[in-house]
Amino acid sequence: MSESKVGISWCTTVLNSLYGCRECSKGCEGCYARLRIFRFSKSETHNRDGRYSDLVETYTKRVVTNGIEQEVVRRRFTDRILFNPAKLYTCSKMPPGSLVFVDEFSDLLHRAVPMEVILEHFRVFRCAPWLQFQVLTKRANRLAELDAAIMQEF
């Protein structure tokens, strides 16, 4: 276990250049990013310019628990992605040996992320060999497309 200052035990830092997503599997049910981005959207400090406002939506759902029907407030991603290129280039300031979790508030391989943006991430990764980047995805279907693009690029 690392001595992470970012609250994630298996990394030492994060690179958050993307925000937003869309649930695509059962594994998305416990996603903490949805609630964090919703909180960002309600924060005057984080959301002065409204950038997080339409990444998460609130809806009500009728559920039956122990025979009692009630309305429950839920939140879901809207499928919109916010890309902040300035955040992508902060890698040069990270200490050598850092274990970097890429985009904890999104999925780099989300369908709304253009391949050129994904490739730019990999260009940045390649320019920072002193760092270890961890890209987690639930979208394995884009890996073949990414593989072909990387082979063409590099």
Coordinates of C-alpha atoms in Angstrom, one line a residue:
M1 CA 0.0 0.0 0.0
S2 CA 1.4 3.4 -1.0
E3 CA 1.4 6.5 1.2
S4 CA -1.0 8.2 -1.1
K5 CA -2.0 11.8 -0.4
V6 CA -4.9 11.5 -2.9
G7 CA -7.1 9.0 -0.9
I8 CA -6.5 6.1 -3.3
S9 CA -4.2 3.5 -1.7
W10 CA -2.8 2.0 -4.9
C11 CA -1.5 5.2 -6.4
T12 CA 0.6 8.2 -5.3
T13 CA -1.0 10.8 -7.5
V14 CA -3.8 11.4 -10.0
L15 CA -4.0 12.9 -13.5
N16 CA -7.5 14.3 -14.0
S17 CA -7.8 15.7 -17.5
L18 CA -11.3 14.2 -18.1
Y19 CA -14.5 14.5 -16.2
G20 CA -17.8 12.8 -16.9
C21 CA -18.8 9.3 -18.1
R22 CA -21.8 7.0 -18.7
E23 CA -22.5 3.8 -16.8
C24 CA -21.7 0.8 -19.0
S25 CA -21.7 -2.2 -16.7
K26 CA -22.7 -3.5 -13.3
G27 CA -19.3 -2.4 -12.0
C28 CA -20.4 1.2 -12.5
E29 CA -23.0 1.0 -9.7
G30 CA -20.5 1.8 -7.0
C31 CA -18.7 4.6 -8.9
Y32 CA -17.7 7.3 -6.5
A33 CA -16.9 9.7 -9.4
R34 CA -20.6 10.4 -10.1
L35 CA -21.2 11.8 -6.6
R36 CA -17.9 13.7 -6.5
I37 CA -18.7 15.4 -9.8
F38 CA -22.2 16.2 -8.7
R39 CA -20.7 17.8 -5.6
F40 CA -18.3 19.8 -7.8
S41 CA -21.3 21.1 -9.8
K42 CA -22.9 22.4 -6.6
S43 CA -19.7 24.1 -5.3
E44 CA -19.1 27.8 -6.0
T45 CA -15.4 27.2 -5.7
H46 CA -15.1 24.3 -8.2
N47 CA -17.9 25.3 -10.6
R48 CA -17.6 29.1 -10.9
D49 CA -17.7 28.8 -14.7
G50 CA -20.4 26.1 -14.8
R51 CA -18.1 23.5 -16.4
Y52 CA -19.4 20.6 -14.2
S53 CA -23.1 21.6 -14.4
D54 CA -24.3 19.1 -17.0
L55 CA -22.1 16.1 -16.3
V56 CA -24.4 14.5 -13.8
E57 CA -28.2 14.6 -13.7
T58 CA -30.6 13.9 -10.8
Y59 CA -33.7 11.8 -11.3
T60 CA -36.2 9.9 -9.1
K61 CA -36.9 6.2 -9.2
R62 CA -39.7 4.2 -7.6
V63 CA -38.3 1.3 -5.6
V64 CA -40.0 -1.3 -3.4
T65 CA -38.1 -2.2 -0.2
N66 CA -39.7 -4.6 2.3
G67 CA -43.0 -4.2 0.5
I68 CA -43.0 -0.4 0.8
E69 CA -42.9 1.6 -2.4
Q70 CA -41.1 4.9 -2.3
E71 CA -39.3 7.4 -4.5
V72 CA -35.6 7.5 -4.3
V73 CA -33.3 10.3 -5.6
R74 CA -30.6 8.9 -7.9
R75 CA -27.8 10.5 -9.9
R76 CA -26.4 9.3 -13.3
F77 CA -23.8 10.6 -15.7
T78 CA -25.1 12.4 -18.7
D79 CA -22.6 10.9 -21.2
R80 CA -21.0 14.3 -21.6
I81 CA -17.2 14.6 -21.2
L82 CA -15.2 17.6 -20.1
F83 CA -11.6 17.6 -21.3
N84 CA -9.1 20.0 -19.6
P85 CA -5.9 19.9 -21.6
A86 CA -4.0 22.0 -19.1
K87 CA -4.4 19.2 -16.5
L88 CA -2.9 16.6 -19.0
Y89 CA 0.4 18.5 -19.1
T90 CA 1.0 18.6 -15.4
C91 CA 2.9 15.3 -15.5
S92 CA 6.2 17.1 -15.9
K93 CA 5.9 18.4 -12.4
M94 CA 5.2 14.9 -10.8
P95 CA 8.0 13.4 -8.7
P96 CA 9.9 10.5 -10.3
G97 CA 8.5 7.0 -9.4
S98 CA 5.0 8.3 -9.0
L99 CA 2.2 5.8 -9.6
V100 CA -0.3 7.9 -11.5
F101 CA -4.0 7.0 -11.7
V102 CA -5.3 8.5 -15.0
D103 CA -8.8 10.1 -15.0
E104 CA -10.4 8.9 -11.7
F105 CA -13.5 10.9 -12.7
S106 CA -13.9 9.4 -16.2
D107 CA -12.9 6.6 -18.5
L108 CA -10.2 7.5 -21.0
L109 CA -11.7 5.0 -23.5
H110 CA -15.3 6.5 -23.3
R111 CA -16.9 6.7 -26.7
A112 CA -17.2 10.5 -26.4
V113 CA -13.5 10.9 -26.0
P114 CA -12.0 11.4 -29.5
M115 CA -9.2 9.1 -30.5
E116 CA -6.9 12.1 -31.0
V117 CA -7.4 13.1 -27.3
I118 CA -6.6 9.5 -26.2
L119 CA -3.5 9.5 -28.3
E120 CA -2.4 12.8 -26.8
H121 CA -2.6 11.2 -23.4
F122 CA -0.3 8.4 -24.6
R123 CA 2.1 11.0 -26.1
V124 CA 2.3 12.6 -22.7
F125 CA 2.8 9.3 -21.0
R126 CA 5.6 8.5 -23.4
C127 CA 7.3 11.8 -22.6
A128 CA 7.3 11.0 -18.9
P129 CA 9.1 7.7 -18.5
W130 CA 9.9 8.4 -14.9
L131 CA 6.2 7.9 -14.1
Q132 CA 4.0 4.8 -14.0
F133 CA 0.6 5.5 -15.5
Q134 CA -2.5 3.4 -14.6
V135 CA -5.4 3.6 -17.1
L136 CA -8.5 1.7 -15.9
T137 CA -11.3 1.1 -18.3
K138 CA -14.6 -0.8 -18.6
R139 CA -14.6 -0.2 -22.3
A140 CA -12.5 -3.0 -23.7
N141 CA -14.3 -2.7 -27.1
R142 CA -12.2 0.4 -27.8
L143 CA -8.9 -1.3 -27.1
A144 CA -8.6 -2.7 -30.7
E145 CA -9.2 0.8 -32.1
L146 CA -6.6 2.2 -29.7
D147 CA -4.1 -0.5 -30.5
A148 CA -4.4 0.2 -34.3
A149 CA -4.1 4.0 -33.7
I150 CA -1.0 3.6 -31.4
M151 CA 0.7 1.2 -33.9
Q152 CA 0.2 3.8 -36.6
E153 CA 1.4 6.7 -34.4
F154 CA 4.4 5.2 -32.8

